[in-house]
Amino acid sequence: LLQTEPLPLLSLSLLKFWGKAQSLSSTLNQIVLCVHFACEATGCPELVVENASLNCSSSDRYHGAQCTVSCQTGYVLQIQRDDELIKRQVLTCTEGKWNKQVACEPVDCGIPDHHHVYAASFSCLEGTTFGSKCSFQCRHPAQLKGNNSLLTCMEDGLWSFPEALCELMCLAPPPVPNADLQTARCRENKHKVGSFCKYKCKPGYHVLGSSRKSKKRAFKTQCTQDGSWQEGACVPVTCDPPPPKFHGLYQCTNDFQFNSECRINNIIHCRKDGNWSGSFHVCPEMQGQCSAPNQLNSNLKLQCPDGYAIGSECATSCLDHNSESIILPVNVTVRDIPHWMNPTRVERIVCTAGLKWYPHPAVIHCVKGCEPFMGDNYCDAINNRAFCNYDGGDCCTSTVKTKKVGWGGGACRCFLKCSPTFWLESLLHAGQPIVLVILVLCLQVLFHFIFYSFSQ
């Protein structure tokens, strides 16, 4: 390069290039300056990755050279992509540095899942990485079946298939009060899941939950998957109460259960078949009649067609045909009935041999009856109480057949007594137009009016 005109020399840029060394000449005022450059290629440091094998494109480590890093079996790169284990990566030498930093780490299987060996607990003292071993112990009452209780972390990140298992077993079933174990093998301590044992209730007892008519005495219990037995119970046979005209006159040793004795002027006892050994009788000296029923609560009406003699009955009814007669505790009024209380319905009272009315008219009240719309997938506020079986489950999303309470149901809480404005509140809560709200209310009132008109 030759400078022909005399110009001041301000600077000289040095150029990097690859290849053989070149010379640069400059002439200024008949002065020749020669500068010589020697360019050497910059190499990357030796690539060392533990637990990996290297496959490089050339033996040189200059700019552009590439090496493929492959992790050994049971090791993976620290990089993860979509939960996929990566075992291979390509590195490139760029301006004296490798473009990536990689390391091969052992695969981690994590703590074994409880589904891997059911009914077992695990101990991993060596850790949970590739090649490590975990042992397991069976939780009571499961028992180890097999000899090898070790698991090994495999190269794919999964635990080895167990060579032993924890077999759930039930111990001998516990004794059931008032019942005899009928199956001889059930006295042993090893029973597989699903096996049955048979019991039979002792005389005078029957299976809990069986009807009074059947009085079932035998039942089976099963060994369940958690190593326990299904529950079963035998309860005493009960006899029906003596006729109500003897109420308040007899005394019993154990209510009306099996072997209980009740007495007035004679003794009767409850037999194992649920019947009394005898009956009470009105003695000749038991004479007279009850006084006319008084102290009636509002809306209650009594009809006594047979008079007030001993054993005579008076039918109960309410002046409001939409109400029902019930018995309430002395400290509870009609307005204070909680939604969970299910009062006993009463249809008649009787004059006892003690010349007293039973039940006493003072404890009989009239309450609003249930509307016949239960189980129709719409929550009727008047039925949302235990007395009306909570409207057949219509007021709860968990019990309504459609799994959605009719008309939104937002204002009517599950198993809670609704406010009188239930329909208005629920529809507004559901975001319905006010016109639809009024229309629904009118139809509801009209429907109930027609029903009650026909019922009367």
PDB file of C-alpha atoms in Angstrom, residues 27-256:
ATOM      1  CA  THR A  27       5.229   5.986   2.184  1.00  0.00           C
ATOM      2  CA  LEU A  28       5.167   9.431   3.708  1.00  0.00           C
ATOM      3  CA  ASN A  29       7.565  12.215   2.534  1.00  0.00           C
ATOM      4  CA  GLN A  30       9.832   9.616   0.989  1.00  0.00           C
ATOM      5  CA  ILE A  31       9.839   7.623   4.270  1.00  0.00           C
ATOM      6  CA  VAL A  32       8.815   4.029   3.914  1.00  0.00           C
ATOM      7  CA  LEU A  33       7.273   2.260   6.976  1.00  0.00           C
ATOM      8  CA  CYS A  34       6.796  -1.463   6.888  1.00  0.00           C
ATOM      9  CA  VAL A  35       4.640  -3.202   9.479  1.00  0.00           C
ATOM     10  CA  HIS A  36       4.525  -7.007   9.700  1.00  0.00           C
ATOM     11  CA  PHE A  37       1.569  -8.928  11.258  1.00  0.00           C
ATOM     12  CA  ALA A  38       1.570 -12.534  12.354  1.00  0.00           C
ATOM     13  CA  CYS A  39      -2.004 -13.929  12.914  1.00  0.00           C
ATOM     14  CA  GLU A  40      -2.507 -17.107  14.884  1.00  0.00           C
ATOM     15  CA  ALA A  41      -5.793 -19.014  15.245  1.00  0.00           C
ATOM     16  CA  THR A  42      -7.217 -18.917  18.805  1.00  0.00           C
ATOM     17  CA  GLY A  43      -8.186 -22.412  20.070  1.00  0.00           C
ATOM     18  CA  CYS A  44     -10.707 -23.526  22.717  1.00  0.00           C
ATOM     19  CA  PRO A  45      -9.547 -25.250  25.897  1.00  0.00           C
ATOM     20  CA  GLU A  46      -9.656 -29.005  26.110  1.00  0.00           C
ATOM     21  CA  LEU A  47     -13.218 -30.192  26.614  1.00  0.00           C
ATOM     22  CA  VAL A  48     -13.643 -32.373  29.705  1.00  0.00           C
ATOM     23  CA  VAL A  49     -17.097 -33.635  30.776  1.00  0.00           C
ATOM     24  CA  GLU A  50     -17.318 -36.271  33.471  1.00  0.00           C
ATOM     25  CA  ASN A  51     -19.515 -39.318  32.922  1.00  0.00           C
ATOM     26  CA  ALA A  52     -19.669 -38.564  29.195  1.00  0.00           C
ATOM     27  CA  SER A  53     -18.046 -39.546  25.898  1.00  0.00           C
ATOM     28  CA  LEU A  54     -16.853 -36.947  23.311  1.00  0.00           C
ATOM     29  CA  ASN A  55     -17.023 -37.184  19.529  1.00  0.00           C
ATOM     30  CA  CYS A  56     -15.280 -34.173  17.902  1.00  0.00           C
ATOM     31  CA  SER A  57     -15.244 -33.215  14.221  1.00  0.00           C
ATOM     32  CA  SER A  58     -11.426 -32.847  14.247  1.00  0.00           C
ATOM     33  CA  SER A  59      -8.477 -33.184  16.560  1.00  0.00           C
ATOM     34  CA  ASP A  60      -7.989 -29.391  16.480  1.00  0.00           C
ATOM     35  CA  ARG A  61     -10.021 -27.162  18.769  1.00  0.00           C
ATOM     36  CA  TYR A  62     -10.009 -24.052  16.609  1.00  0.00           C
ATOM     37  CA  HIS A  63     -12.879 -21.719  15.696  1.00  0.00           C
ATOM     38  CA  GLY A  64     -15.790 -23.672  14.241  1.00  0.00           C
ATOM     39  CA  ALA A  65     -14.772 -27.027  15.616  1.00  0.00           C
ATOM     40  CA  GLN A  66     -17.675 -29.121  16.990  1.00  0.00           C
ATOM     41  CA  CYS A  67     -17.865 -31.832  19.636  1.00  0.00           C
ATOM     42  CA  THR A  68     -20.835 -34.033  20.478  1.00  0.00           C
ATOM     43  CA  VAL A  69     -21.206 -34.746  24.205  1.00  0.00           C
ATOM     44  CA  SER A  70     -23.019 -38.007  25.010  1.00  0.00           C
ATOM     45  CA  CYS A  71     -23.776 -38.878  28.629  1.00  0.00           C
ATOM     46  CA  GLN A  72     -23.028 -42.367  29.792  1.00  0.00           C
ATOM     47  CA  THR A  73     -25.771 -44.815  30.750  1.00  0.00           C
ATOM     48  CA  GLY A  74     -27.647 -43.604  33.798  1.00  0.00           C
ATOM     49  CA  TYR A  75     -26.613 -39.968  33.338  1.00  0.00           C
ATOM     50  CA  VAL A  76     -28.356 -37.061  31.660  1.00  0.00           C
ATOM     51  CA  LEU A  77     -27.518 -33.481  30.772  1.00  0.00           C
ATOM     52  CA  GLN A  78     -28.659 -30.830  33.194  1.00  0.00           C
ATOM     53  CA  ILE A  79     -30.794 -29.386  30.384  1.00  0.00           C
ATOM     54  CA  GLN A  80     -34.371 -30.659  30.309  1.00  0.00           C
ATOM     55  CA  ARG A  81     -36.841 -30.144  27.505  1.00  0.00           C
ATOM     56  CA  ASP A  82     -40.557 -30.859  28.049  1.00  0.00           C
ATOM     57  CA  ASP A  83     -39.762 -33.296  30.872  1.00  0.00           C
ATOM     58  CA  GLU A  84     -37.656 -35.297  28.404  1.00  0.00           C
ATOM     59  CA  LEU A  85     -34.256 -36.510  29.554  1.00  0.00           C
ATOM     60  CA  ILE A  86     -31.543 -35.235  27.162  1.00  0.00           C
ATOM     61  CA  LYS A  87     -28.410 -37.369  26.864  1.00  0.00           C
ATOM     62  CA  ARG A  88     -26.626 -35.753  23.869  1.00  0.00           C
ATOM     63  CA  GLN A  89     -25.593 -32.178  23.038  1.00  0.00           C
ATOM     64  CA  VAL A  90     -23.401 -30.559  20.294  1.00  0.00           C
ATOM     65  CA  LEU A  91     -20.859 -27.905  21.385  1.00  0.00           C
ATOM     66  CA  THR A  92     -19.148 -25.441  19.006  1.00  0.00           C
ATOM     67  CA  CYS A  93     -15.847 -23.601  19.500  1.00  0.00           C
ATOM     68  CA  THR A  94     -16.410 -19.881  18.964  1.00  0.00           C
ATOM     69  CA  GLU A  95     -13.656 -17.267  19.443  1.00  0.00           C
ATOM     70  CA  GLY A  96     -11.757 -19.401  21.893  1.00  0.00           C
ATOM     71  CA  LYS A  97     -14.755 -20.526  23.978  1.00  0.00           C
ATOM     72  CA  TRP A  98     -17.173 -23.399  23.826  1.00  0.00           C
ATOM     73  CA  ASN A  99     -20.655 -22.013  23.198  1.00  0.00           C
ATOM     74  CA  LYS A 100     -22.276 -24.072  25.991  1.00  0.00           C
ATOM     75  CA  GLN A 101     -21.436 -25.427  29.391  1.00  0.00           C
ATOM     76  CA  VAL A 102     -22.783 -28.890  30.025  1.00  0.00           C
ATOM     77  CA  ALA A 103     -22.568 -31.510  32.744  1.00  0.00           C
ATOM     78  CA  CYS A 104     -23.836 -35.074  32.965  1.00  0.00           C
ATOM     79  CA  GLU A 105     -25.666 -35.735  36.201  1.00  0.00           C
ATOM     80  CA  PRO A 106     -26.979 -39.087  37.416  1.00  0.00           C
ATOM     81  CA  VAL A 107     -30.656 -39.817  36.763  1.00  0.00           C
ATOM     82  CA  ASP A 108     -32.831 -39.193  39.864  1.00  0.00           C
ATOM     83  CA  CYS A 109     -35.727 -41.614  40.326  1.00  0.00           C
ATOM     84  CA  GLY A 110     -37.161 -39.753  43.333  1.00  0.00           C
ATOM     85  CA  ILE A 111     -38.794 -41.449  46.312  1.00  0.00           C
ATOM     86  CA  PRO A 112     -40.727 -44.544  45.140  1.00  0.00           C
ATOM     87  CA  ASP A 113     -44.447 -43.921  44.765  1.00  0.00           C
ATOM     88  CA  HIS A 114     -46.717 -45.743  47.198  1.00  0.00           C
ATOM     89  CA  HIS A 115     -48.392 -47.439  44.223  1.00  0.00           C
ATOM     90  CA  HIS A 116     -45.070 -49.076  43.280  1.00  0.00           C
ATOM     91  CA  VAL A 117     -45.341 -51.395  46.260  1.00  0.00           C
ATOM     92  CA  TYR A 118     -48.761 -51.198  47.857  1.00  0.00           C
ATOM     93  CA  ALA A 119     -49.001 -51.104  51.673  1.00  0.00           C
ATOM     94  CA  ALA A 120     -45.245 -50.488  52.064  1.00  0.00           C
ATOM     95  CA  SER A 121     -42.966 -47.784  53.482  1.00  0.00           C
ATOM     96  CA  PHE A 122     -39.619 -46.991  51.810  1.00  0.00           C
ATOM     97  CA  SER A 123     -36.132 -46.254  53.132  1.00  0.00           C
ATOM     98  CA  CYS A 124     -33.556 -44.727  50.725  1.00  0.00           C
ATOM     99  CA  LEU A 125     -30.327 -44.339  52.713  1.00  0.00           C
ATOM    100  CA  GLU A 126     -28.190 -44.324  49.532  1.00  0.00           C
ATOM    101  CA  GLY A 127     -30.241 -41.607  47.882  1.00  0.00           C
ATOM    102  CA  THR A 128     -32.491 -41.885  44.849  1.00  0.00           C
ATOM    103  CA  THR A 129     -30.064 -41.415  41.926  1.00  0.00           C
ATOM    104  CA  PHE A 130     -28.960 -43.935  39.287  1.00  0.00           C
ATOM    105  CA  GLY A 131     -27.689 -47.146  40.831  1.00  0.00           C
ATOM    106  CA  SER A 132     -28.959 -46.326  44.328  1.00  0.00           C
ATOM    107  CA  LYS A 133     -31.063 -48.859  46.191  1.00  0.00           C
ATOM    108  CA  CYS A 134     -34.121 -48.388  48.387  1.00  0.00           C
ATOM    109  CA  SER A 135     -35.593 -50.971  50.701  1.00  0.00           C
ATOM    110  CA  PHE A 136     -39.249 -51.309  51.664  1.00  0.00           C
ATOM    111  CA  GLN A 137     -41.069 -52.697  54.660  1.00  0.00           C
ATOM    112  CA  CYS A 138     -44.677 -53.824  54.782  1.00  0.00           C
ATOM    113  CA  ARG A 139     -47.084 -51.823  56.886  1.00  0.00           C
ATOM    114  CA  HIS A 140     -49.160 -53.737  59.403  1.00  0.00           C
ATOM    115  CA  PRO A 141     -51.116 -55.885  58.827  1.00  0.00           C
ATOM    116  CA  ALA A 142     -49.624 -56.547  55.359  1.00  0.00           C
ATOM    117  CA  GLN A 143     -46.996 -59.286  55.196  1.00  0.00           C
ATOM    118  CA  LEU A 144     -43.945 -59.603  52.926  1.00  0.00           C
ATOM    119  CA  LYS A 145     -44.296 -62.219  50.211  1.00  0.00           C
ATOM    120  CA  GLY A 146     -40.877 -62.861  48.628  1.00  0.00           C
ATOM    121  CA  ASN A 147     -37.241 -62.511  49.691  1.00  0.00           C
ATOM    122  CA  ASN A 148     -35.859 -59.417  47.924  1.00  0.00           C
ATOM    123  CA  SER A 149     -37.255 -56.170  49.316  1.00  0.00           C
ATOM    124  CA  LEU A 150     -34.805 -53.892  47.422  1.00  0.00           C
ATOM    125  CA  LEU A 151     -35.506 -51.525  44.530  1.00  0.00           C
ATOM    126  CA  THR A 152     -32.815 -50.125  42.190  1.00  0.00           C
ATOM    127  CA  CYS A 153     -32.932 -46.777  40.378  1.00  0.00           C
ATOM    128  CA  MET A 154     -32.658 -47.644  36.661  1.00  0.00           C
ATOM    129  CA  GLU A 155     -31.105 -45.673  33.786  1.00  0.00           C
ATOM    130  CA  ASP A 156     -34.528 -44.539  32.529  1.00  0.00           C
ATOM    131  CA  GLY A 157     -35.342 -42.806  35.825  1.00  0.00           C
ATOM    132  CA  LEU A 158     -37.712 -45.548  36.982  1.00  0.00           C
ATOM    133  CA  TRP A 159     -37.404 -47.953  39.865  1.00  0.00           C
ATOM    134  CA  SER A 160     -36.835 -51.607  39.148  1.00  0.00           C
ATOM    135  CA  PHE A 161     -39.802 -53.946  39.259  1.00  0.00           C
ATOM    136  CA  PRO A 162     -40.210 -55.299  42.804  1.00  0.00           C
ATOM    137  CA  GLU A 163     -39.312 -58.946  43.298  1.00  0.00           C
ATOM    138  CA  ALA A 164     -41.451 -59.107  46.446  1.00  0.00           C
ATOM    139  CA  LEU A 165     -44.801 -57.637  47.451  1.00  0.00           C
ATOM    140  CA  CYS A 166     -46.760 -56.722  50.544  1.00  0.00           C
ATOM    141  CA  GLU A 167     -49.785 -58.943  50.712  1.00  0.00           C
ATOM    142  CA  LEU A 168     -52.582 -57.426  52.733  1.00  0.00           C
ATOM    143  CA  MET A 169     -53.897 -59.860  55.278  1.00  0.00           C
ATOM    144  CA  CYS A 170     -56.512 -59.584  57.970  1.00  0.00           C
ATOM    145  CA  LEU A 171     -55.994 -60.972  61.426  1.00  0.00           C
ATOM    146  CA  ALA A 172     -58.707 -63.066  63.011  1.00  0.00           C
ATOM    147  CA  PRO A 173     -61.936 -61.042  63.045  1.00  0.00           C
ATOM    148  CA  PRO A 174     -62.764 -59.423  66.376  1.00  0.00           C
ATOM    149  CA  PRO A 175     -65.540 -60.884  68.522  1.00  0.00           C
ATOM    150  CA  VAL A 176     -68.989 -59.431  67.905  1.00  0.00           C
ATOM    151  CA  PRO A 177     -71.069 -58.896  71.052  1.00  0.00           C
ATOM    152  CA  ASN A 178     -74.077 -61.195  71.295  1.00  0.00           C
ATOM    153  CA  ALA A 179     -72.948 -63.212  68.251  1.00  0.00           C
ATOM    154  CA  ASP A 180     -71.137 -66.511  67.630  1.00  0.00           C
ATOM    155  CA  LEU A 181     -68.483 -67.028  64.929  1.00  0.00           C
ATOM    156  CA  GLN A 182     -69.676 -69.817  62.629  1.00  0.00           C
ATOM    157  CA  THR A 183     -66.668 -70.222  60.271  1.00  0.00           C
ATOM    158  CA  ALA A 184     -63.969 -72.350  61.922  1.00  0.00           C
ATOM    159  CA  ARG A 185     -61.072 -71.202  59.706  1.00  0.00           C
ATOM    160  CA  CYS A 186     -61.757 -67.584  60.694  1.00  0.00           C
ATOM    161  CA  ARG A 187     -60.202 -68.213  64.091  1.00  0.00           C
ATOM    162  CA  GLU A 188     -56.773 -68.106  62.411  1.00  0.00           C
ATOM    163  CA  ASN A 189     -54.742 -64.917  61.915  1.00  0.00           C
ATOM    164  CA  LYS A 190     -54.153 -64.948  58.143  1.00  0.00           C
ATOM    165  CA  HIS A 191     -57.026 -64.056  55.850  1.00  0.00           C
ATOM    166  CA  LYS A 192     -56.708 -62.743  52.309  1.00  0.00           C
ATOM    167  CA  VAL A 193     -58.520 -59.622  51.163  1.00  0.00           C
ATOM    168  CA  GLY A 194     -62.039 -60.532  50.060  1.00  0.00           C
ATOM    169  CA  SER A 195     -62.448 -63.564  52.320  1.00  0.00           C
ATOM    170  CA  PHE A 196     -65.643 -63.882  54.378  1.00  0.00           C
ATOM    171  CA  CYS A 197     -66.483 -64.951  57.907  1.00  0.00           C
ATOM    172  CA  LYS A 198     -69.992 -65.841  59.040  1.00  0.00           C
ATOM    173  CA  TYR A 199     -71.613 -64.878  62.342  1.00  0.00           C
ATOM    174  CA  LYS A 200     -74.925 -65.769  63.916  1.00  0.00           C
ATOM    175  CA  CYS A 201     -76.688 -63.619  66.476  1.00  0.00           C
ATOM    176  CA  LYS A 202     -77.547 -65.248  69.778  1.00  0.00           C
ATOM    177  CA  PRO A 203     -81.214 -65.973  70.607  1.00  0.00           C
ATOM    178  CA  GLY A 204     -83.053 -62.748  71.341  1.00  0.00           C
ATOM    179  CA  TYR A 205     -80.833 -60.694  69.017  1.00  0.00           C
ATOM    180  CA  HIS A 206     -80.982 -59.877  65.327  1.00  0.00           C
ATOM    181  CA  VAL A 207     -78.747 -58.244  62.725  1.00  0.00           C
ATOM    182  CA  LEU A 208     -78.542 -54.471  62.939  1.00  0.00           C
ATOM    183  CA  GLY A 209     -80.484 -52.903  60.075  1.00  0.00           C
ATOM    184  CA  SER A 210     -82.733 -55.874  59.362  1.00  0.00           C
ATOM    185  CA  SER A 211     -86.468 -55.275  59.399  1.00  0.00           C
ATOM    186  CA  ARG A 212     -88.622 -56.053  62.413  1.00  0.00           C
ATOM    187  CA  LYS A 213     -90.485 -58.653  60.371  1.00  0.00           C
ATOM    188  CA  SER A 214     -87.491 -60.615  59.078  1.00  0.00           C
ATOM    189  CA  LYS A 215     -85.331 -60.293  62.224  1.00  0.00           C
ATOM    190  CA  LYS A 216     -82.352 -61.673  60.316  1.00  0.00           C
ATOM    191  CA  ARG A 217     -79.890 -63.459  62.618  1.00  0.00           C
ATOM    192  CA  ALA A 218     -76.957 -64.448  60.345  1.00  0.00           C
ATOM    193  CA  PHE A 219     -74.543 -62.078  58.604  1.00  0.00           C
ATOM    194  CA  LYS A 220     -71.159 -62.126  56.876  1.00  0.00           C
ATOM    195  CA  THR A 221     -68.188 -59.836  57.341  1.00  0.00           C
ATOM    196  CA  GLN A 222     -65.470 -59.356  54.712  1.00  0.00           C
ATOM    197  CA  CYS A 223     -61.716 -58.671  54.887  1.00  0.00           C
ATOM    198  CA  THR A 224     -61.254 -55.276  53.188  1.00  0.00           C
ATOM    199  CA  GLN A 225     -58.287 -53.810  51.307  1.00  0.00           C
ATOM    200  CA  ASP A 226     -57.088 -51.823  54.297  1.00  0.00           C
ATOM    201  CA  GLY A 227     -56.656 -54.988  56.343  1.00  0.00           C
ATOM    202  CA  SER A 228     -59.752 -54.537  58.483  1.00  0.00           C
ATOM    203  CA  TRP A 229     -63.055 -56.381  58.691  1.00  0.00           C
ATOM    204  CA  GLN A 230     -66.411 -54.926  57.743  1.00  0.00           C
ATOM    205  CA  GLU A 231     -68.469 -54.069  60.773  1.00  0.00           C
ATOM    206  CA  GLY A 232     -71.453 -56.095  61.837  1.00  0.00           C
ATOM    207  CA  ALA A 233     -73.594 -55.994  64.958  1.00  0.00           C
ATOM    208  CA  CYS A 234     -76.366 -57.839  66.713  1.00  0.00           C
ATOM    209  CA  VAL A 235     -78.985 -55.788  68.529  1.00  0.00           C
ATOM    210  CA  PRO A 236     -81.666 -56.978  70.958  1.00  0.00           C
ATOM    211  CA  VAL A 237     -85.045 -58.016  69.631  1.00  0.00           C
ATOM    212  CA  THR A 238     -87.709 -55.512  70.718  1.00  0.00           C
ATOM    213  CA  CYS A 239     -91.405 -55.976  71.343  1.00  0.00           C
ATOM    214  CA  ASP A 240     -94.080 -53.461  70.452  1.00  0.00           C
ATOM    215  CA  PRO A 241     -95.119 -51.193  73.342  1.00  0.00           C
ATOM    216  CA  PRO A 242     -98.192 -52.359  75.254  1.00  0.00           C
ATOM    217  CA  PRO A 243    -101.474 -50.722  74.182  1.00  0.00           C
ATOM    218  CA  PRO A 244    -101.459 -46.959  74.839  1.00  0.00           C
ATOM    219  CA  LYS A 245    -104.387 -47.200  77.272  1.00  0.00           C
ATOM    220  CA  PHE A 246    -101.926 -48.713  79.778  1.00  0.00           C
ATOM    221  CA  HIS A 247     -99.388 -45.918  79.344  1.00  0.00           C
ATOM    222  CA  GLY A 248     -98.055 -44.643  82.653  1.00  0.00           C
ATOM    223  CA  LEU A 249     -99.238 -47.682  84.614  1.00  0.00           C
ATOM    224  CA  TYR A 250     -96.629 -50.349  83.897  1.00  0.00           C
ATOM    225  CA  GLN A 251     -92.941 -50.535  84.743  1.00  0.00           C
ATOM    226  CA  CYS A 252     -90.343 -52.414  82.673  1.00  0.00           C
ATOM    227  CA  THR A 253     -86.889 -53.695  83.593  1.00  0.00           C
ATOM    228  CA  ASN A 254     -85.289 -52.879  80.195  1.00  0.00           C
ATOM    229  CA  ASP A 255     -87.790 -50.950  78.101  1.00  0.00           C
ATOM    230  CA  PHE A 256     -89.275 -53.267  75.464  1.00  0.00           C
TER     231      PHE A 256
END
